């Protein structure tokens, strides 16, 4: 059974940083592309950053230069380092992976507010 568990969310002031982590059981991240998505209230879920099985990365325009996605193969985690956070980054953040992008975590709330 595949399980993805996100952690690291919280309340942070504008300009601050957070590091999100997605831990997997029942699936090996390095064999699949993995993405971090977010969904703000009243908005559609959107892709923030992704990392391929080969390690290539891509980012939404809103995340470029501020967010970094990485994978720790030893720990079987995919991480999202978020710097220079803005109020508009407030959302629930989810990780997603799998051959058919079938698997989602439960999400972790990120709130950027003064």
Short mmCIF file of N, CA and C in Angstrom, two decimals:
data_model
loop_
_atom_site.label_atom_id
_atom_site.label_comp_id
_atom_site.label_asym_id
_atom_site.label_seq_id
_atom_site.Cartn_x
_atom_site.Cartn_y
_atom_site.Cartn_z
N UNK A 1 0.85 -1.19 0.00
CA UNK A 1 0.00 0.00 0.00
C UNK A 1 0.88 1.24 0.00
N UNK A 2 0.59 2.14 -0.91
CA UNK A 2 1.37 3.35 -1.04
C UNK A 2 0.82 4.43 -0.10
N UNK A 3 1.74 5.08 0.59
CA UNK A 3 1.35 6.19 1.45
C UNK A 3 2.36 7.31 1.29
N UNK A 4 1.85 8.52 1.10
CA UNK A 4 2.68 9.71 1.04
C UNK A 4 2.29 10.61 2.21
N UNK A 5 3.27 11.09 2.94
CA UNK A 5 3.00 11.93 4.10
C UNK A 5 3.81 13.21 3.99
N UNK A 6 3.12 14.34 3.87
CA UNK A 6 3.76 15.64 3.82
C UNK A 6 3.93 16.20 5.22
N UNK A 7 4.98 16.97 5.41
CA UNK A 7 5.22 17.64 6.68
C UNK A 7 5.99 18.92 6.42
N UNK A 8 6.06 19.77 7.45
CA UNK A 8 6.87 20.97 7.37
C UNK A 8 6.10 22.26 7.16
N UNK A 9 4.80 22.15 6.98
CA UNK A 9 4.02 23.36 6.80
C UNK A 9 3.89 24.14 8.10
N UNK A 10 3.30 25.32 8.00
CA UNK A 10 3.10 26.13 9.18
C UNK A 10 2.81 27.56 8.82
N UNK A 11 2.88 28.41 9.84
CA UNK A 11 2.67 29.84 9.68
C UNK A 11 4.02 30.54 9.63
N UNK A 12 4.21 31.36 8.63
CA UNK A 12 5.47 32.07 8.46
C UNK A 12 5.18 33.49 7.99
N UNK A 13 6.04 34.41 8.35
CA UNK A 13 5.87 35.80 7.92
C UNK A 13 6.34 35.97 6.48
N UNK A 14 5.81 36.96 5.80
CA UNK A 14 6.31 37.24 4.44
C UNK A 14 7.82 37.43 4.45
N UNK A 15 8.46 36.84 3.45
CA UNK A 15 9.91 36.87 3.37
C UNK A 15 10.59 35.70 4.05
N UNK A 16 9.83 34.92 4.80
CA UNK A 16 10.39 33.79 5.51
C UNK A 16 10.55 32.56 4.64
N UNK A 17 10.97 31.48 5.30
CA UNK A 17 11.24 30.23 4.59
C UNK A 17 10.58 29.05 5.30
N UNK A 18 10.28 28.05 4.51
CA UNK A 18 9.81 26.77 5.03
C UNK A 18 10.39 25.66 4.17
N UNK A 19 10.56 24.51 4.77
CA UNK A 19 11.02 23.33 4.03
C UNK A 19 9.98 22.24 4.20
N UNK A 20 9.34 21.89 3.11
CA UNK A 20 8.35 20.81 3.13
C UNK A 20 9.03 19.50 2.78
N UNK A 21 8.53 18.44 3.35
CA UNK A 21 9.06 17.12 3.06
C UNK A 21 7.91 16.17 2.77
N UNK A 22 8.12 15.30 1.81
CA UNK A 22 7.14 14.25 1.50
C UNK A 22 7.85 12.91 1.65
N UNK A 23 7.37 12.12 2.59
CA UNK A 23 7.94 10.80 2.84
C UNK A 23 7.03 9.74 2.26
N UNK A 24 7.63 8.73 1.65
CA UNK A 24 6.84 7.69 0.99
C UNK A 24 7.09 6.33 1.60
N UNK A 25 6.02 5.55 1.62
CA UNK A 25 6.14 4.13 1.92
C UNK A 25 5.38 3.38 0.84
N UNK A 26 5.91 2.22 0.45
CA UNK A 26 5.25 1.42 -0.57
C UNK A 26 5.57 1.82 -1.98
N UNK A 27 6.43 2.82 -2.16
CA UNK A 27 6.82 3.27 -3.48
C UNK A 27 8.18 3.93 -3.36
N UNK A 28 8.97 3.82 -4.40
CA UNK A 28 10.32 4.38 -4.40
C UNK A 28 10.32 5.61 -5.29
N UNK A 29 10.58 6.75 -4.70
CA UNK A 29 10.49 8.02 -5.44
C UNK A 29 11.41 8.06 -6.66
N UNK A 30 12.58 7.47 -6.55
CA UNK A 30 13.56 7.69 -7.61
C UNK A 30 13.15 7.02 -8.92
N UNK A 31 12.13 6.17 -8.88
CA UNK A 31 11.67 5.50 -10.09
C UNK A 31 10.59 6.30 -10.83
N UNK A 32 10.10 7.37 -10.22
CA UNK A 32 8.97 8.11 -10.79
C UNK A 32 9.20 9.61 -10.70
N UNK A 33 8.52 10.33 -11.57
CA UNK A 33 8.46 11.78 -11.40
C UNK A 33 7.59 12.09 -10.18
N UNK A 34 7.97 13.14 -9.48
CA UNK A 34 7.22 13.58 -8.29
C UNK A 34 7.01 15.07 -8.36
N UNK A 35 5.82 15.48 -8.02
CA UNK A 35 5.53 16.91 -8.04
C UNK A 35 4.98 17.40 -6.72
N UNK A 36 5.24 18.68 -6.46
CA UNK A 36 4.59 19.40 -5.38
C UNK A 36 3.51 20.28 -6.00
N UNK A 37 2.31 20.16 -5.49
CA UNK A 37 1.18 20.96 -5.94
C UNK A 37 0.68 21.78 -4.76
N UNK A 38 -0.11 22.78 -5.07
CA UNK A 38 -0.75 23.54 -4.01
C UNK A 38 -2.16 23.92 -4.43
N UNK A 39 -3.00 24.10 -3.42
CA UNK A 39 -4.36 24.52 -3.67
C UNK A 39 -4.77 25.55 -2.63
N UNK A 40 -5.04 26.73 -3.11
CA UNK A 40 -5.51 27.81 -2.25
C UNK A 40 -7.03 27.79 -2.23
N UNK A 41 -7.64 28.35 -1.20
CA UNK A 41 -9.11 28.36 -1.11
C UNK A 41 -9.74 28.98 -2.34
N UNK A 42 -10.70 28.28 -2.93
CA UNK A 42 -11.41 28.80 -4.08
C UNK A 42 -10.67 28.71 -5.39
N UNK A 43 -9.49 28.09 -5.38
CA UNK A 43 -8.68 27.99 -6.59
C UNK A 43 -8.42 26.52 -6.94
N UNK A 44 -8.04 26.30 -8.19
CA UNK A 44 -7.70 24.95 -8.63
C UNK A 44 -6.32 24.57 -8.12
N UNK A 45 -6.14 23.28 -7.98
CA UNK A 45 -4.82 22.77 -7.60
C UNK A 45 -3.85 23.05 -8.75
N UNK A 46 -2.65 23.51 -8.41
CA UNK A 46 -1.67 23.84 -9.43
C UNK A 46 -0.32 23.23 -9.11
N UNK A 47 0.41 22.89 -10.16
CA UNK A 47 1.75 22.35 -9.98
C UNK A 47 2.71 23.48 -9.62
N UNK A 48 3.49 23.25 -8.60
CA UNK A 48 4.48 24.23 -8.14
C UNK A 48 5.88 23.85 -8.64
N UNK A 49 6.23 22.59 -8.46
CA UNK A 49 7.57 22.12 -8.84
C UNK A 49 7.52 20.62 -9.05
N UNK A 50 8.41 20.12 -9.90
CA UNK A 50 8.46 18.69 -10.15
C UNK A 50 9.89 18.25 -10.36
N UNK A 51 10.13 16.98 -10.05
CA UNK A 51 11.44 16.39 -10.28
C UNK A 51 11.23 15.05 -10.97
N UNK A 52 11.97 14.84 -12.04
CA UNK A 52 11.83 13.60 -12.80
C UNK A 52 12.61 12.48 -12.13
N UNK A 53 12.41 11.26 -12.61
CA UNK A 53 13.17 10.14 -12.07
C UNK A 53 14.67 10.35 -12.30
N UNK A 54 15.01 11.05 -13.37
CA UNK A 54 16.42 11.33 -13.65
C UNK A 54 16.98 12.52 -12.91
N UNK A 55 16.13 13.23 -12.20
CA UNK A 55 16.60 14.36 -11.41
C UNK A 55 16.39 15.72 -12.03
N UNK A 56 15.84 15.76 -13.23
CA UNK A 56 15.54 17.06 -13.84
C UNK A 56 14.41 17.73 -13.09
N UNK A 57 14.49 19.05 -13.01
CA UNK A 57 13.48 19.78 -12.26
C UNK A 57 12.81 20.83 -13.14
N UNK A 58 11.58 21.15 -12.80
CA UNK A 58 10.92 22.29 -13.42
C UNK A 58 10.00 22.94 -12.41
N UNK A 59 9.74 24.21 -12.65
CA UNK A 59 9.03 25.03 -11.69
C UNK A 59 7.96 25.88 -12.37
N UNK A 60 6.90 26.14 -11.62
CA UNK A 60 5.95 27.14 -12.07
C UNK A 60 6.65 28.50 -12.06
N UNK A 61 6.19 29.39 -12.91
CA UNK A 61 6.81 30.71 -12.95
C UNK A 61 6.80 31.38 -11.59
N UNK A 62 5.73 31.15 -10.83
CA UNK A 62 5.59 31.78 -9.52
C UNK A 62 6.62 31.26 -8.52
N UNK A 63 7.20 30.10 -8.80
CA UNK A 63 8.13 29.47 -7.88
C UNK A 63 9.60 29.64 -8.29
N UNK A 64 9.82 29.99 -9.53
CA UNK A 64 11.20 30.09 -10.03
C UNK A 64 12.01 31.10 -9.24
N UNK A 65 13.20 30.69 -8.84
CA UNK A 65 14.09 31.56 -8.11
C UNK A 65 13.84 31.62 -6.61
N UNK A 66 12.72 31.03 -6.17
CA UNK A 66 12.40 31.07 -4.73
C UNK A 66 12.29 29.67 -4.14
N UNK A 67 11.81 28.72 -4.93
CA UNK A 67 11.59 27.35 -4.44
C UNK A 67 12.60 26.41 -5.08
N UNK A 68 12.97 25.39 -4.33
CA UNK A 68 13.86 24.36 -4.84
C UNK A 68 13.32 22.99 -4.45
N UNK A 69 13.12 22.15 -5.46
CA UNK A 69 12.69 20.78 -5.20
C UNK A 69 13.91 19.88 -5.24
N UNK A 70 13.93 18.90 -4.33
CA UNK A 70 15.05 17.97 -4.30
C UNK A 70 14.56 16.61 -3.83
N UNK A 71 15.37 15.62 -4.07
CA UNK A 71 15.01 14.26 -3.67
C UNK A 71 16.17 13.65 -2.89
N UNK A 72 15.83 12.99 -1.80
CA UNK A 72 16.83 12.28 -1.00
C UNK A 72 16.56 10.79 -1.18
N UNK A 73 17.34 10.15 -2.02
CA UNK A 73 17.08 8.75 -2.33
C UNK A 73 17.31 7.84 -1.12
N UNK A 74 18.25 8.19 -0.27
CA UNK A 74 18.53 7.37 0.90
C UNK A 74 17.35 7.37 1.87
N UNK A 75 16.71 8.52 2.00
CA UNK A 75 15.58 8.64 2.93
C UNK A 75 14.23 8.42 2.23
N UNK A 76 14.26 8.33 0.90
CA UNK A 76 13.03 8.20 0.11
C UNK A 76 12.06 9.34 0.41
N UNK A 77 12.60 10.55 0.32
CA UNK A 77 11.79 11.75 0.51
C UNK A 77 11.99 12.70 -0.66
N UNK A 78 10.99 13.53 -0.91
CA UNK A 78 11.10 14.63 -1.85
C UNK A 78 10.79 15.90 -1.08
N UNK A 79 11.66 16.87 -1.19
CA UNK A 79 11.57 18.07 -0.38
C UNK A 79 11.32 19.30 -1.23
N UNK A 80 10.73 20.31 -0.61
CA UNK A 80 10.52 21.58 -1.29
C UNK A 80 10.99 22.69 -0.34
N UNK A 81 12.10 23.29 -0.70
CA UNK A 81 12.61 24.43 0.06
C UNK A 81 11.97 25.68 -0.51
N UNK A 82 11.30 26.42 0.34
CA UNK A 82 10.58 27.62 -0.10
C UNK A 82 11.15 28.83 0.63
N UNK A 83 11.69 29.74 -0.14
CA UNK A 83 12.27 30.97 0.40
C UNK A 83 11.50 32.18 -0.10
N UNK A 84 11.72 33.30 0.55
CA UNK A 84 11.08 34.56 0.15
C UNK A 84 9.58 34.37 -0.02
N UNK A 85 8.97 33.76 0.96
CA UNK A 85 7.55 33.44 0.85
C UNK A 85 6.70 34.70 0.83
N UNK A 86 5.61 34.59 0.08
CA UNK A 86 4.67 35.69 -0.10
C UNK A 86 3.28 35.26 0.38
N UNK A 87 2.43 36.20 0.73
CA UNK A 87 1.06 35.83 1.14
C UNK A 87 0.35 34.98 0.09
N UNK A 88 0.64 35.22 -1.17
CA UNK A 88 -0.03 34.45 -2.22
C UNK A 88 0.47 33.01 -2.31
N UNK A 89 1.48 32.66 -1.54
CA UNK A 89 1.92 31.26 -1.46
C UNK A 89 1.08 30.46 -0.47
N UNK A 90 0.19 31.13 0.23
CA UNK A 90 -0.67 30.45 1.19
C UNK A 90 -1.55 29.43 0.49
N UNK A 91 -1.48 28.19 0.94
CA UNK A 91 -2.23 27.10 0.30
C UNK A 91 -1.97 25.81 1.08
N UNK A 92 -2.71 24.79 0.72
CA UNK A 92 -2.38 23.44 1.15
C UNK A 92 -1.46 22.86 0.08
N UNK A 93 -0.34 22.32 0.51
CA UNK A 93 0.65 21.77 -0.41
C UNK A 93 0.60 20.24 -0.37
N UNK A 94 0.59 19.66 -1.56
CA UNK A 94 0.48 18.21 -1.70
C UNK A 94 1.65 17.68 -2.54
N UNK A 95 2.07 16.47 -2.24
CA UNK A 95 2.99 15.80 -3.15
C UNK A 95 2.25 14.71 -3.91
N UNK A 96 2.77 14.40 -5.09
CA UNK A 96 2.11 13.48 -6.01
C UNK A 96 3.17 12.69 -6.75
N UNK A 97 2.92 11.40 -6.89
CA UNK A 97 3.87 10.57 -7.62
C UNK A 97 3.18 9.33 -8.15
N UNK A 98 3.95 8.49 -8.82
CA UNK A 98 3.41 7.23 -9.33
C UNK A 98 3.47 7.17 -10.84
N UNK A 99 3.35 5.98 -11.38
CA UNK A 99 3.44 5.78 -12.81
C UNK A 99 2.37 6.59 -13.54
N UNK A 100 1.17 6.58 -13.02
CA UNK A 100 0.07 7.35 -13.58
C UNK A 100 -0.28 8.55 -12.72
N UNK A 101 0.68 8.99 -11.94
CA UNK A 101 0.49 10.11 -11.00
C UNK A 101 -0.72 9.83 -10.11
N UNK A 102 -0.77 8.58 -9.62
CA UNK A 102 -1.95 8.11 -8.91
C UNK A 102 -1.99 8.49 -7.45
N UNK A 103 -0.83 8.76 -6.89
CA UNK A 103 -0.74 8.83 -5.44
C UNK A 103 -0.56 10.26 -4.94
N UNK A 104 -1.37 10.58 -3.94
CA UNK A 104 -1.35 11.90 -3.32
C UNK A 104 -1.21 11.76 -1.81
N UNK A 105 -0.55 12.73 -1.22
CA UNK A 105 -0.53 12.81 0.22
C UNK A 105 -1.76 13.56 0.72
N UNK A 106 -1.82 13.73 2.04
CA UNK A 106 -2.98 14.39 2.65
C UNK A 106 -2.86 15.91 2.66
N UNK A 107 -1.66 16.40 2.38
CA UNK A 107 -1.42 17.83 2.32
C UNK A 107 -0.91 18.42 3.61
N UNK A 108 -0.22 19.53 3.47
CA UNK A 108 0.26 20.29 4.63
C UNK A 108 -0.03 21.76 4.39
N UNK A 109 -0.55 22.42 5.39
CA UNK A 109 -0.98 23.81 5.25
C UNK A 109 0.21 24.75 5.38
N UNK A 110 0.33 25.66 4.44
CA UNK A 110 1.31 26.74 4.50
C UNK A 110 0.54 28.06 4.53
N UNK A 111 0.80 28.85 5.55
CA UNK A 111 0.16 30.15 5.69
C UNK A 111 1.24 31.21 5.81
N UNK A 112 1.20 32.17 4.89
CA UNK A 112 2.17 33.26 4.90
C UNK A 112 1.42 34.53 5.26
N UNK A 113 1.70 35.02 6.44
CA UNK A 113 0.95 36.17 6.94
C UNK A 113 1.75 36.87 8.03
N UNK A 114 1.58 38.19 8.09
CA UNK A 114 2.21 38.96 9.16
C UNK A 114 1.25 39.11 10.33
#
